[in-house]
Each structure stands twice: as structure tokens, then as C-alpha cells.
Short mmCIF file of C-alpha atoms and ligand atoms in Angstrom, two decimals:
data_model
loop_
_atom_site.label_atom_id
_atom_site.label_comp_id
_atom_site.label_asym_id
_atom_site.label_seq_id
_atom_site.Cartn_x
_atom_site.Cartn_y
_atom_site.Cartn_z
CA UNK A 1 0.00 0.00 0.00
CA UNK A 2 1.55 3.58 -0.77
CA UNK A 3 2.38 5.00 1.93
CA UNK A 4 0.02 8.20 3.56
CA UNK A 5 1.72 11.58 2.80
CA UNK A 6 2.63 12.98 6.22
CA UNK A 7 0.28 15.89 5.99
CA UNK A 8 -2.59 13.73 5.77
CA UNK A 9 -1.36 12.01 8.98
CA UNK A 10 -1.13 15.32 10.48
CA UNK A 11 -4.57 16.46 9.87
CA UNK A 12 -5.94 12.82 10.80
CA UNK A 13 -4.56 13.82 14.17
CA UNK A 14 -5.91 16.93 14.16
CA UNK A 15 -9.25 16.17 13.59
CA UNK A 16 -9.16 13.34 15.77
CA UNK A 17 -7.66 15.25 18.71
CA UNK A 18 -10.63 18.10 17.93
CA UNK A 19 -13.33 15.27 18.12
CA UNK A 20 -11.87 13.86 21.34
CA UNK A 21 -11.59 17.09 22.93
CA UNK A 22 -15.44 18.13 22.21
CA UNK A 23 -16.08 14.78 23.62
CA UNK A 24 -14.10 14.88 26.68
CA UNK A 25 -15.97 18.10 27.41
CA UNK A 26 -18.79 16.79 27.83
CA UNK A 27 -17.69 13.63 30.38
CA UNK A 28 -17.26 14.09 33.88
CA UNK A 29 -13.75 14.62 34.70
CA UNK A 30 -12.96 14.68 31.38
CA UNK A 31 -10.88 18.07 31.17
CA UNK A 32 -8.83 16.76 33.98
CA UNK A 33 -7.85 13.39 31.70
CA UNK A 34 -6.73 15.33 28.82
CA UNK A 35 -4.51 18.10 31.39
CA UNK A 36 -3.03 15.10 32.93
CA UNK A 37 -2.89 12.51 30.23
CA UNK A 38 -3.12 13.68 27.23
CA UNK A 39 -1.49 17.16 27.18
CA UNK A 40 1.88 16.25 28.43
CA UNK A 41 2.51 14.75 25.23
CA UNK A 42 2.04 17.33 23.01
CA UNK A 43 4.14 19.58 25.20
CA UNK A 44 6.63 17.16 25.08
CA UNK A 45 7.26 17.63 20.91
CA UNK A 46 7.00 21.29 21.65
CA UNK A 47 10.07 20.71 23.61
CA UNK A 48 11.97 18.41 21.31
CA UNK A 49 11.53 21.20 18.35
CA UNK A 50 12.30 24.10 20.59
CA UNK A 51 15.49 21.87 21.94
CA UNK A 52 17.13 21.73 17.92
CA UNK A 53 15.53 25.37 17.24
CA UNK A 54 19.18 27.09 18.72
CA UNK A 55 21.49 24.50 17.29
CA UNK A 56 19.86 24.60 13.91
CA UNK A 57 19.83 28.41 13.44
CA UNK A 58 23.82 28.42 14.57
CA UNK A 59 24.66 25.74 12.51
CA UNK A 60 22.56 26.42 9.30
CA UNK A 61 23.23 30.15 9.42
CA UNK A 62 27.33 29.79 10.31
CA UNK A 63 27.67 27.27 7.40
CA UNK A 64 24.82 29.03 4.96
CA UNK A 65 27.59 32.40 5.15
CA UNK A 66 30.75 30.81 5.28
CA UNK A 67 29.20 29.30 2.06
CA UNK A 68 28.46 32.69 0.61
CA UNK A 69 31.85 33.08 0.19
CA UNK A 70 31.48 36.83 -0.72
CA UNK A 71 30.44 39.46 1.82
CA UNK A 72 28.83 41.39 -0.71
CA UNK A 73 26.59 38.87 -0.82
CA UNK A 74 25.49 38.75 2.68
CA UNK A 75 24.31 42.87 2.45
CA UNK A 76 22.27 42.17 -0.82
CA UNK A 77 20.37 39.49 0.46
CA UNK A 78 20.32 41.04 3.56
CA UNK A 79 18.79 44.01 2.51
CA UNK A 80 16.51 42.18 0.27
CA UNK A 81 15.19 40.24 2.98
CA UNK A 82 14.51 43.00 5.39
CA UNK A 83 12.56 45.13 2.42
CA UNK A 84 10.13 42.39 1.30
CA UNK A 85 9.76 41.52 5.10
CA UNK A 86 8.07 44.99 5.60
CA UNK A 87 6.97 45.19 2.03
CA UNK A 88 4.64 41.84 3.28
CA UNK A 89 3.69 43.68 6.66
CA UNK A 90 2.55 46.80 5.08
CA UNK A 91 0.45 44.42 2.48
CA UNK A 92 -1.07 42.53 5.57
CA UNK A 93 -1.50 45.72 7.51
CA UNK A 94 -3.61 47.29 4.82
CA UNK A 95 -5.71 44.01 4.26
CA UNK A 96 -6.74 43.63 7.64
CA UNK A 97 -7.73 47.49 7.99
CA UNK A 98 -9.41 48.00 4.63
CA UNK A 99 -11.42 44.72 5.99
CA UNK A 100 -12.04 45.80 9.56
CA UNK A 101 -13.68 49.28 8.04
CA UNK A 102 -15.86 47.88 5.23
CA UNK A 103 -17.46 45.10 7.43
CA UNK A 104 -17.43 47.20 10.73
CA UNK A 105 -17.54 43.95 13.00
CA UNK A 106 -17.59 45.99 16.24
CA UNK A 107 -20.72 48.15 15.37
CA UNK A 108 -24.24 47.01 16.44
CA UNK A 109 -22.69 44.56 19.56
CA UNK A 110 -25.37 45.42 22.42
CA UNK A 111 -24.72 46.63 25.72
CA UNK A 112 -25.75 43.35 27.65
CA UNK A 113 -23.39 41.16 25.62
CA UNK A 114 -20.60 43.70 26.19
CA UNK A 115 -21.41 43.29 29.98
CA UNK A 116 -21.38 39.66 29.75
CA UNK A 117 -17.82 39.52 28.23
CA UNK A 118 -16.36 42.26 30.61
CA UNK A 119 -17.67 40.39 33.64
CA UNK A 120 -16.16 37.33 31.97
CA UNK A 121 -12.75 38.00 31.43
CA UNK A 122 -11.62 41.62 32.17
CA UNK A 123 -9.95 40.51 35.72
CA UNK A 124 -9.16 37.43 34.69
CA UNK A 125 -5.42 35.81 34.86
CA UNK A 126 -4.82 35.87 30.92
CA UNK A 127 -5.72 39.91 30.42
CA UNK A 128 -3.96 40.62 33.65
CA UNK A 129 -0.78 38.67 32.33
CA UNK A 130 -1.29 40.55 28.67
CA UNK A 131 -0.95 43.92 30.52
CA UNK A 132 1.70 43.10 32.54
CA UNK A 133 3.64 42.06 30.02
CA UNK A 134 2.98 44.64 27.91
CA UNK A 135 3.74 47.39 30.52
CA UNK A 136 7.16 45.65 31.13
CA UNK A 137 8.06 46.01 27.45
CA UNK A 138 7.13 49.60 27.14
CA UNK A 139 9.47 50.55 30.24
CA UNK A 140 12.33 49.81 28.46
CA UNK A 141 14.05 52.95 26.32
CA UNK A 142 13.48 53.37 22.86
CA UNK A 143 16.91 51.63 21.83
CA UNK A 144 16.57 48.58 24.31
CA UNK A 145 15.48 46.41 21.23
CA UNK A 146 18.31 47.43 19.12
CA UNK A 147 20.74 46.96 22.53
CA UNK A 148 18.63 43.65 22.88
CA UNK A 149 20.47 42.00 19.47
CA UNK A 150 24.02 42.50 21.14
CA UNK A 151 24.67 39.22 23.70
CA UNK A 152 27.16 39.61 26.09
CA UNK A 153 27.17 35.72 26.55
CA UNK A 154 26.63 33.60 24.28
CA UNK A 155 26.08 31.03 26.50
CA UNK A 156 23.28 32.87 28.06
CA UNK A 157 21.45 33.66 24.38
CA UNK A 158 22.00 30.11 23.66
CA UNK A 159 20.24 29.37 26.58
CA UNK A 160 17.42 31.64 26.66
CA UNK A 161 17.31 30.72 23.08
CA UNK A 162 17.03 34.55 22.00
CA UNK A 163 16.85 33.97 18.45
CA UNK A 164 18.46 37.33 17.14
CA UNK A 165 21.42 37.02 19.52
CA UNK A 166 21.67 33.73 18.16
CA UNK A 167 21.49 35.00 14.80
CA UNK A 168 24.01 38.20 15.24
CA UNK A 169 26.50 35.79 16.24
CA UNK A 170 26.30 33.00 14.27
CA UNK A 171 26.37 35.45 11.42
CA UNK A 172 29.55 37.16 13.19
CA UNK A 173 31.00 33.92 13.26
CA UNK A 174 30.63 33.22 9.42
CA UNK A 175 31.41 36.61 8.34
CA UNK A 176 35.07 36.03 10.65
CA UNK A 177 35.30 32.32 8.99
CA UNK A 178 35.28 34.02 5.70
CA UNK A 179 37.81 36.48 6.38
CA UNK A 180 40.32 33.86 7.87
CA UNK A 181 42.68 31.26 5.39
CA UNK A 182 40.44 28.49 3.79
CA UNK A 183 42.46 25.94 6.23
CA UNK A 184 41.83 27.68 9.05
CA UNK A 185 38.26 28.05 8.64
CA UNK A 186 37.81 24.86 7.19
CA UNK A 187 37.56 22.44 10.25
CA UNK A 188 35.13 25.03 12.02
CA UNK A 189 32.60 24.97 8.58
CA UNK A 190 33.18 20.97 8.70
CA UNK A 191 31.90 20.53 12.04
CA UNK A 192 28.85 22.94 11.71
CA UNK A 193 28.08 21.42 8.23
CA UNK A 194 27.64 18.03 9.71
CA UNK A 195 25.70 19.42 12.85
CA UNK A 196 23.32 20.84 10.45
CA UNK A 197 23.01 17.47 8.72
CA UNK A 198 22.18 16.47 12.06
CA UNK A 199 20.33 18.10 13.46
CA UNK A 200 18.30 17.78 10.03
CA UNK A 201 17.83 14.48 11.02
CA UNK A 202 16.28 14.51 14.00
CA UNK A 203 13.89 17.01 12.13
CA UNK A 204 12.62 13.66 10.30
CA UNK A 205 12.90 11.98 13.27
CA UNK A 206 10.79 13.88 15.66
CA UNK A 207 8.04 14.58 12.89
CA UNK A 208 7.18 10.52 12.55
CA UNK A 209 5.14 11.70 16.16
CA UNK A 210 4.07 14.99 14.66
CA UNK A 211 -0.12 13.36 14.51
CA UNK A 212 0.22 11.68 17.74
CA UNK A 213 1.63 15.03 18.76
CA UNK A 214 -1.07 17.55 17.41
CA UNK A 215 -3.68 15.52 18.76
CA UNK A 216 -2.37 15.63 22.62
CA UNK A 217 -1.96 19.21 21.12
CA UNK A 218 -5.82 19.93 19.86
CA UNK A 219 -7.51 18.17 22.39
CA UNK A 220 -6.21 20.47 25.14
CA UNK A 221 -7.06 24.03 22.70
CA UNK A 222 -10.62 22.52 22.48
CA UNK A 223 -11.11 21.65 26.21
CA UNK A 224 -10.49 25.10 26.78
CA UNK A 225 -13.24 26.66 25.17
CA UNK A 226 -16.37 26.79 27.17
CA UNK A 227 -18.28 29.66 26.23
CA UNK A 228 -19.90 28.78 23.11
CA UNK A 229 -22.71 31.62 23.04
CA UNK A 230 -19.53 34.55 23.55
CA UNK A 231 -17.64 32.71 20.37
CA UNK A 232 -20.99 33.07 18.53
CA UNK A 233 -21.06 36.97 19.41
CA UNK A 234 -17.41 37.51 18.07
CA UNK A 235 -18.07 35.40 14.88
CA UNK A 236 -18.03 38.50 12.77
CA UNK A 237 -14.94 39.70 14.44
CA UNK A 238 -13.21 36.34 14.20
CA UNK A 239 -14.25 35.88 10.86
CA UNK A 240 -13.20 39.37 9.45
CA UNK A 241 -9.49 37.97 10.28
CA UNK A 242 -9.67 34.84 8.39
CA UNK A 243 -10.67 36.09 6.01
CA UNK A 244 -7.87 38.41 6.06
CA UNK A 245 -5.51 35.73 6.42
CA UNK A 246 -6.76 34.22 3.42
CA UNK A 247 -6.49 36.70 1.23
CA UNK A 248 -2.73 36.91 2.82
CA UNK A 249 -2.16 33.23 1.70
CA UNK A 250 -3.22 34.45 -1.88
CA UNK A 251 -0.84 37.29 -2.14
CA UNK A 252 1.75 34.86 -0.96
CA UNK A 253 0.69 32.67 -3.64
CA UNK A 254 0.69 34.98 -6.30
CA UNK A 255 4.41 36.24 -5.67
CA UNK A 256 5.27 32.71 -5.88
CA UNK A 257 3.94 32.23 -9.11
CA UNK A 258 4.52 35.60 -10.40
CA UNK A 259 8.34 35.95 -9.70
CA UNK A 260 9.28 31.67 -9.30
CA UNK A 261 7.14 30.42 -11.98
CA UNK A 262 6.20 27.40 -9.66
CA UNK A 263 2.75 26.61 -9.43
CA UNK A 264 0.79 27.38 -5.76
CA UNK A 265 -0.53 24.57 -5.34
CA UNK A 266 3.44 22.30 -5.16
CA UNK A 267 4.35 25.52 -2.80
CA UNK A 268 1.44 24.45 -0.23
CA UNK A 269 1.48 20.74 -0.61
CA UNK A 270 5.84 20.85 0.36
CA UNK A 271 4.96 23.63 2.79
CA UNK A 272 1.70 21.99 4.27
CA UNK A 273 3.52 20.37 7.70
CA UNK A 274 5.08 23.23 8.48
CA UNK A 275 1.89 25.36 9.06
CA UNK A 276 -0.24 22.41 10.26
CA UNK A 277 2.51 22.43 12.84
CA UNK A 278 2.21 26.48 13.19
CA UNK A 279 -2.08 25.92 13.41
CA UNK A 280 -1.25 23.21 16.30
CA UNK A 281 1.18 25.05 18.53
CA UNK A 282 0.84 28.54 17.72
CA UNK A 283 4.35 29.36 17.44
CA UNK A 284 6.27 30.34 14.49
CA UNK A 285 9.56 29.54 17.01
CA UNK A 286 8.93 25.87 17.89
CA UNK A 287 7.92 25.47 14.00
CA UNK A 288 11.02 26.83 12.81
CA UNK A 289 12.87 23.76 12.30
CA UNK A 290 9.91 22.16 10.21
CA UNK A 291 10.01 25.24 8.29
CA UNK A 292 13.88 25.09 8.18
CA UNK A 293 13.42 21.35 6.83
CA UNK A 294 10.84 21.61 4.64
CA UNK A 295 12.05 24.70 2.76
CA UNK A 296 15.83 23.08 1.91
CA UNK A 297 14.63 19.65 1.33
CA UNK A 298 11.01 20.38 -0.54
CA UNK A 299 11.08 23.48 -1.89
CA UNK A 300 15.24 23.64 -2.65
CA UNK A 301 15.94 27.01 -1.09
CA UNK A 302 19.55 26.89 -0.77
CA UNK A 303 21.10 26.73 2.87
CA UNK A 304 22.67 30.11 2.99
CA UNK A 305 19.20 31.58 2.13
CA UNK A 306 17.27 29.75 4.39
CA UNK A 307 19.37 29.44 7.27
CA UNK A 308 19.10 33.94 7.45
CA UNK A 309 15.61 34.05 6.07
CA UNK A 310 13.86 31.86 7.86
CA UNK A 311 15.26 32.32 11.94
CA UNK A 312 15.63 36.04 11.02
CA UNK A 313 11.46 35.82 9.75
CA UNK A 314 10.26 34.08 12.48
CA UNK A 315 11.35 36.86 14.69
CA UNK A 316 10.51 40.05 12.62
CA UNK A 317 8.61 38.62 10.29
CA UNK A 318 4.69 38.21 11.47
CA UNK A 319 2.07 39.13 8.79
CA UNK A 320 -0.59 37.48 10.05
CA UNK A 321 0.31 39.27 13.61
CA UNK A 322 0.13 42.17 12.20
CA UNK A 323 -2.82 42.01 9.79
CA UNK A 324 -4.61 40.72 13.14
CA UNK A 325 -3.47 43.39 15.31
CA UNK A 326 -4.97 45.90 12.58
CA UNK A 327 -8.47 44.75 12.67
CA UNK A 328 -8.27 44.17 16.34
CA UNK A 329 -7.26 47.44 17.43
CA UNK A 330 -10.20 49.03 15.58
CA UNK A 331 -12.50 46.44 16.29
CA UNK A 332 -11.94 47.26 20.12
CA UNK A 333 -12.30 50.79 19.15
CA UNK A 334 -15.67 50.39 16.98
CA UNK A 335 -16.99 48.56 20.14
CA UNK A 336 -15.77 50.62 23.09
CA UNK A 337 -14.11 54.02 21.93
CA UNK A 338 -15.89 55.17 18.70
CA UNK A 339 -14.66 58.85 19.03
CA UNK A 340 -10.95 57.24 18.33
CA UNK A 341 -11.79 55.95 14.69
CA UNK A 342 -9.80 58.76 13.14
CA UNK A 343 -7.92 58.82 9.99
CA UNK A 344 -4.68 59.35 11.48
CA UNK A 345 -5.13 57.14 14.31
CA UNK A 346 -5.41 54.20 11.57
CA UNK A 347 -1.88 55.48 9.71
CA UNK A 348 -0.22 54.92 13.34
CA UNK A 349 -1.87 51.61 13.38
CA UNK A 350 -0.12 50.58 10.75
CA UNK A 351 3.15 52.10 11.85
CA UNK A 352 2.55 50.85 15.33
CA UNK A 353 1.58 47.43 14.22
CA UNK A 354 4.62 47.25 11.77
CA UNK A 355 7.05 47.48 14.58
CA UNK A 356 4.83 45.66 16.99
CA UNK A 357 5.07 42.46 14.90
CA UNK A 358 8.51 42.82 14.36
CA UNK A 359 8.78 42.88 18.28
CA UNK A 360 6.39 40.41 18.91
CA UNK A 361 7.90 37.17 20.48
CA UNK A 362 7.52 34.10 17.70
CA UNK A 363 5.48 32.29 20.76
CA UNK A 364 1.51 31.82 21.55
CA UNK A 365 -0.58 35.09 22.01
CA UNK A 366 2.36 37.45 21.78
CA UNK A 367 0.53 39.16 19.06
CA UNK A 368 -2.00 40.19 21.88
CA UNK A 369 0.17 41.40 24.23
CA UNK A 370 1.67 43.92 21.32
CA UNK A 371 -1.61 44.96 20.63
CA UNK A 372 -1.89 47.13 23.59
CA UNK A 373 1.31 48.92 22.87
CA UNK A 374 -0.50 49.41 19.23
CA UNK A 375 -3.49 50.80 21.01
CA UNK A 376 -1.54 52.88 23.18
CA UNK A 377 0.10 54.51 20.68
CA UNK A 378 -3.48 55.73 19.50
CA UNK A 379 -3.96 57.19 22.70
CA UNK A 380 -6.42 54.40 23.87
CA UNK A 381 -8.03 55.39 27.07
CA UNK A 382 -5.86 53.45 29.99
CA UNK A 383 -8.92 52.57 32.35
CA UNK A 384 -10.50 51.13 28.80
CA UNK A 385 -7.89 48.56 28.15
CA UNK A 386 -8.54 46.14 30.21
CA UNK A 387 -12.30 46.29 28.47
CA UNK A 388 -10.53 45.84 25.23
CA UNK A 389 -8.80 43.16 25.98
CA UNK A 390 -11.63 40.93 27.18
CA UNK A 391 -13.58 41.87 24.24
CA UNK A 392 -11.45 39.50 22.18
CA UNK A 393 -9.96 37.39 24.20
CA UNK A 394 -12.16 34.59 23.81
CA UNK A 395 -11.49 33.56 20.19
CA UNK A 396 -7.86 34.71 20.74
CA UNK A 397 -6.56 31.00 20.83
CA UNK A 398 -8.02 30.30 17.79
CA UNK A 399 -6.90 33.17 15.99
CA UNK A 400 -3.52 32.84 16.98
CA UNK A 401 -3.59 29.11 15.52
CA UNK A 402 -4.56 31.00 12.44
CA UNK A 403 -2.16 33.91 12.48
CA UNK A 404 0.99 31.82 12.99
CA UNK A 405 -0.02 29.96 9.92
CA UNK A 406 0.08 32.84 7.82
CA UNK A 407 3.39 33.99 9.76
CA UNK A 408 5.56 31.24 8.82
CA UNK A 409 4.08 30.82 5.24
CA UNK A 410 5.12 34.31 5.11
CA UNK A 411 8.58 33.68 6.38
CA UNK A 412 8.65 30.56 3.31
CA UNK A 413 7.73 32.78 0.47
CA UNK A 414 9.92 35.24 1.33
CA UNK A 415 12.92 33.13 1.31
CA UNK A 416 11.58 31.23 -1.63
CA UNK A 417 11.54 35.48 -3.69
CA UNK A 418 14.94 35.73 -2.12
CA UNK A 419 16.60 32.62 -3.36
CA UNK A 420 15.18 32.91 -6.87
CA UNK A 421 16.99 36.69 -6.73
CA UNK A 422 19.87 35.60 -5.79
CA UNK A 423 19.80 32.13 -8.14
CA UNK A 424 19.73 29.99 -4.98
CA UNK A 425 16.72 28.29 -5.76
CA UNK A 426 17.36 24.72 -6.79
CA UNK A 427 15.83 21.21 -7.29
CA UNK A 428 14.60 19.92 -4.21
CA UNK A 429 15.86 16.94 -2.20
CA UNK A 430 13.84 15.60 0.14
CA UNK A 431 15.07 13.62 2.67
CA UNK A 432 13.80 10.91 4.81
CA UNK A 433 14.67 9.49 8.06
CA UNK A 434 15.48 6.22 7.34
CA UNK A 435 17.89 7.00 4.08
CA UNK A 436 20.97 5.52 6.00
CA UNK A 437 18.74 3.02 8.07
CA UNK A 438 19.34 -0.16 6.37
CA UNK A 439 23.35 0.12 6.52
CA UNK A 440 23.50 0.62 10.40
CA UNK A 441 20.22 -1.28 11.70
N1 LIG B 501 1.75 33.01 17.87
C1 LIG B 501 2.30 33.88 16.88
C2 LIG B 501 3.59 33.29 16.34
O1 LIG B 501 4.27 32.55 17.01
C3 LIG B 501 2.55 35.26 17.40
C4 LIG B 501 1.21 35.92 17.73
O2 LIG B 501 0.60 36.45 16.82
O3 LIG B 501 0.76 35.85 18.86
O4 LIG B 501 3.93 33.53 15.21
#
């Protein structure tokens, strides 16, 4: 029997986990099974891809740019990457407004369901954390983020796995390889050439539990949700940034086909694990090495690309963050704060929610927590965000599942328009996990 793409396993699992959640719901005790049975597992995987994440960027990244072998060549794509980064942000940003005021979700929600949701949620331990969080970030200076990209020890970025730290010096360290004798460098670019093939592997590896994994993973989303008539009264809301999203995926697939000349549908079917992965963890971070894998092997993006692309995308790159952040912001303000819906305040939304999703964390609901510094920036009345928050914090979950989906496809086309600019786009070789098997088993 030909064997079942690993995509369809994937969603198998997904829908399987969904169906056991919804009925776990509804047994006694049934919550508490999947917390203490079923969850662990999925958070397990979580770990496994978050445990390769550091040594993958440093060792795809040092070898992609000691590879380069011209430093010329590091600026251009650098600079390429970074334009059609925010060229994609502004795209999303304008989407997700131009949606937000035609359909005007926010208008017409009555008092008493307003109520309802404030009563709900505005105290409770996720808005509190969102605010806190968000008032920690905005104490820092205005430089701290650029400060933020220096380490002082490696060791410690390593460990804290702060991705552009990790970045700045691997690509410190490959810039220095290239500027050394070819024998000197040479044993350094051996040994991070074969931990990338390594740590490649254990891609493979850990994905054969990828549908066990996102069902542990969608079970525990869906025993979460437990006020169905709220999610009914946000529909509109929740439904304005899907749609959004969408249309994102199509402008993603149109610069595929429009500047690679490869059709949309290969892109999604070689890309398709990655973002069921990014729908079942919401987090572009613990994805990355998916991505990483499945944009070398199956889509042929050359190394040195990829390896500054895609680590350097999941970090500043977040289009469907950003799109989101849009239609929340005035969303909130069509509900709560009417008198704010100005023209301007919508151009520093789109500033605002530019940087904010380059600042956001690559992690779940960090896109909400950058939202209030985007609705600050407007001026929002303090006493009023809590309110805000609340109002869309029930369908946040899901949204983020959504939005991280877009973020990483985002983070694959892009590197996909780089390569081809640079003529690093090749054949793809896909690898599998067992390619060596027979010889050592
Ligand atoms: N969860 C998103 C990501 O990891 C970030 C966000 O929008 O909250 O890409």
C-alpha cells in the first residue's frame, strides 16, 4: 500500500484530537484526563523542536555564510530580505484594515453582551498577564530592542534561546570564517556542516510523532473553550481575520507564481507540515525547524538563504500578527471608543503594528500582548484597556492558531523570492529518516 503523505497524517490527528476534545468536554472529569494525560505529550514535541531550534539556526546560518563566500553577498540578500519583510507587513496591515472598516464587525454589539464579556474576562489571569507584560516592554528605552540583538554571553542567548542574539552571532562567526585562510576556517565549517546534517535528522525523526503530537496538542485548545454563546457573538470579528488571512495566503501565492514560476498549489502541498505544525502550537519559534526542513529539502531554497531568512522571519517577520493586530485594534475601538476611529489614528496603526510584529515574540498570544502597545500609541483610554482586551480574548486561541499559519508561510515565500533573486533556488531533495537506516540497523 503507498504510503500516507505525512500531511494527511497530520490532519488525521488533528481532527481526531478536535473530536476527542469536544467529547471529553462533555464527560465528567474529562478536562482533567486530557490536562493530565493527554497534554503532556504534546508539550513534550514542543520541547523536542524548541530543543534543535538554537542549534539549527547556529549551525545552518554559520555554514549558509561561510558558504556565501562573498560578503557582498550577505548585504544584498540582507537588505533584500529586510525590504520584502516589511513590504509583506505593510500588504497585511492594509488588508486587515481596509477589511475591519468595510465590514465594521464591532458596530451594532449590544450593551448586555458587552457586559457579559467584561464580567467574563476583564480581571481574569490571561488579560492581567497581557498587561503586565505589555507594561514591562514599554518601560524599556526606545533603543533597548536594538541593545537587545548584542549578547554579552553567548552562552546565556543560547540558553534563553534569544533567536536574534543567536542570529548576530552566528552570522559574526561566518562573516570572521570568511575572512580567515580556507584551512583555518575549514575544520570550524566541517563541524557545523555536519551538525546541520544532524540536526536535520532529528527534524525527520521527531516529525514521525508529529499526529500523535497535534492531537495531545488539539484536544487540550478545544477543552479550553467553554463559552460557546460569547464565540458566537465575536463570529463576525473572528471571521473578518480569516478572512484576512486568506487573502494573505493568496498574495503569498501569487508572488510565488509571479516571480518563481512554480505553481501554488506544489508551494502548499511541500509547505503543508510546516503550518499544520504552526495551526497546532501557535508558534512560528517551535515550528522553525519544520520550516527550516521543509524549505531546503522540498522546496530547494539553498542553505545560505534559508538558514538567514527563515530564523531572522520568524522573529521580525509576522504578517498574520500584524494584519490581526490591525483589525483588532479598531474592532476594540468600533466597540468601546468610537470617538478614536480617526484617519490618522489608523496610519499609526499601521506604523505601530509594523514594529509591533517585528517585536512580537515568535510564541503563543504574543501578538496580543503587542496589541496594547499598538493601542496605546493611539492614545487608547488606559482605564479602557482592560475592556478591550476581554472583548477579544475569547477567540484569541483560535486566531492565533490561524495567524501563525500565515506567519511562517510568510517567512517561506519570502525566502523562496529571495533565493530565486539571488539564483539559490534549486531542485529539491527531500530527505527521509530512514535514508541511511538499512546500513547501520
Ligand atoms: N503566535 C504567533 C507566532 O508565534 C505570534 C502571535 O501572533 O501571537 O507567530
Amino acid at each position: 500500500m503507498k504510503k500516507l503523505a505525512l500531511h494527511w497524517k497530520i490532519i488525521i490527528g488533528m481532527i481526531l484530537g478536535i473530536i476527542f476534545g469536544f467529547i471529553m468536554n462533555t464527560v465528567d472529569g474529562g478536562r482533567d484526563f486530557v490536562t493530565d494525560w493527554i497534554k503532556p505529550f504534546g508539550t513534550i514535541f514542543i520541547n523536542l523542536l524548541k530543543l534543535i531550534a538554537v542549534p539549527l539556526i547556529l549551525a545552518s546560518l554559520i555554514k549558509g555564510v561561510s558558504d556565501l563566500k562573498d560578503i557582498s553577498k550577505i548585504k544584498t540578500m540582507g537588505l533584500r530580505t529586510i525590504i520584502i519583510y516589511v513590504g509583506t507587513t505593510l500588504i497585511a496591515i492594509i488588508i486587515g484594515l481596509s477589511i475591519v472598516n468595510i465590514v465594521k464587525p464591532g458596530e451594532g454589539m449590544s450593551a448586555e453582551t458587552i457586559e457579559k464579556i467584561k464580567l467574563k474576562y476583564e480581571s481574569s489571569d490571561g488579560v492581567v498577564d497581557k498587561l503586565n507584560k505589555a507594561s514591562n516592554q514599554q518601560d524599556a528605552g526606545p533603543l533597548q530592542a536594538l541593545v537587545d540583538i548584542f549578547p554579552s554571553n553567548i552562552f546565556k542567548a543560547l540558553g534563553d534561546a534569544k533567536m536574534l542574539q543567536v542570529i548576530f552571532f552566528a552570522l559574526f562567526v561566518g562573516i570572521c570564517l570568511l575572512l580567515i585562510p580556507d584551512k583555518k576556517a575549514n575544520p570550524l565549517v566541517h563541524f557545523f556542516d555536519s551538525l546541520n546534517e544532524v540536526v536535520m535528522k532529528m527534524v525527520d525523526l521527531i516529525m514521525l510523532f508529529a499526529p500523535y503530537a497535534v492531537f495531545a496538542l488539539l484536544a487540550n485548545v478545544i477543552i479550553a473553550f467553554d463559552d460557546i454563546e460569547i464565540l458566537l457573538k465575536l463570529l463576525m470579528y473572528a471571521v473578518c481575520v480569516v478572512v484576512g488571512l486568506i487573502l494573505m495566503i493568496g498574495v503569498y501565492l501569487l508572488l510565488i507564481k509571479v516571480y518563481t514560476k512554480k505553481s501554488p498549489l506544489w508551494f502548499l502541498s511541500r509547505i503543508s507540515p510546516a503550518q499544520l505544525l504552526a495551526f497546532s502550537t501557535s508558534s512560528s519559534a517551535a515550528t522553525l525547524p519544520v520550516t527550516m526542513e521543509r524549505v531546503e529539502e522540498h522546496l530547494g531554497v539553498d542553505k545560505e538563504v534559508s538558514g538567514f531568512v527563515l530564523p531572522v522571519g520568524a522573529t521580525v517577520n509576522m504578517d498574520g500578527t500584524s494584519l490581526y493586530q490591525g483589525i483588532a485594534a479598531v474592532f476594540i475601538m468600533q466597540v468601546i471608543w468610537p470617538e478614536g476611529l480617526t484617519f490618522t489614528n489608523q496610519l499609526v496603526i499601521i506604523a505601530t503594528a509594523l514594529l509591533a510584529s517585528i517585536g512580537s515574540a515568535a510564541v503563543p498570544s504574543a501578538g496580543m500582548v503587542m496589541l496594547v502597545i499598538v493601542l496605546e500609541s493611539i492614545g487608547f483610554p488606559a482605564e479602557l484597556l482592560p475592556i478591550g482586551l476581554a472583548l477579544i480574548f475569547a477567540v484569541d486561541r483560535p486566531l492565533d492558531m490561524c495567524r501563525t499559519v500565515v506567519n511562517v508561510t510568510g517567512d517561506a515565500t519570502v525566502s523562496m523570492l529571495v533565493a530565486k533573486s539571488l539564483g539559490k533556488l534549486n531542485k529539491p531533495k527531500p530527505k527521509n529518516w530512514d535514508d541511511n537506516y538499512d546500513a547501520v540497523k
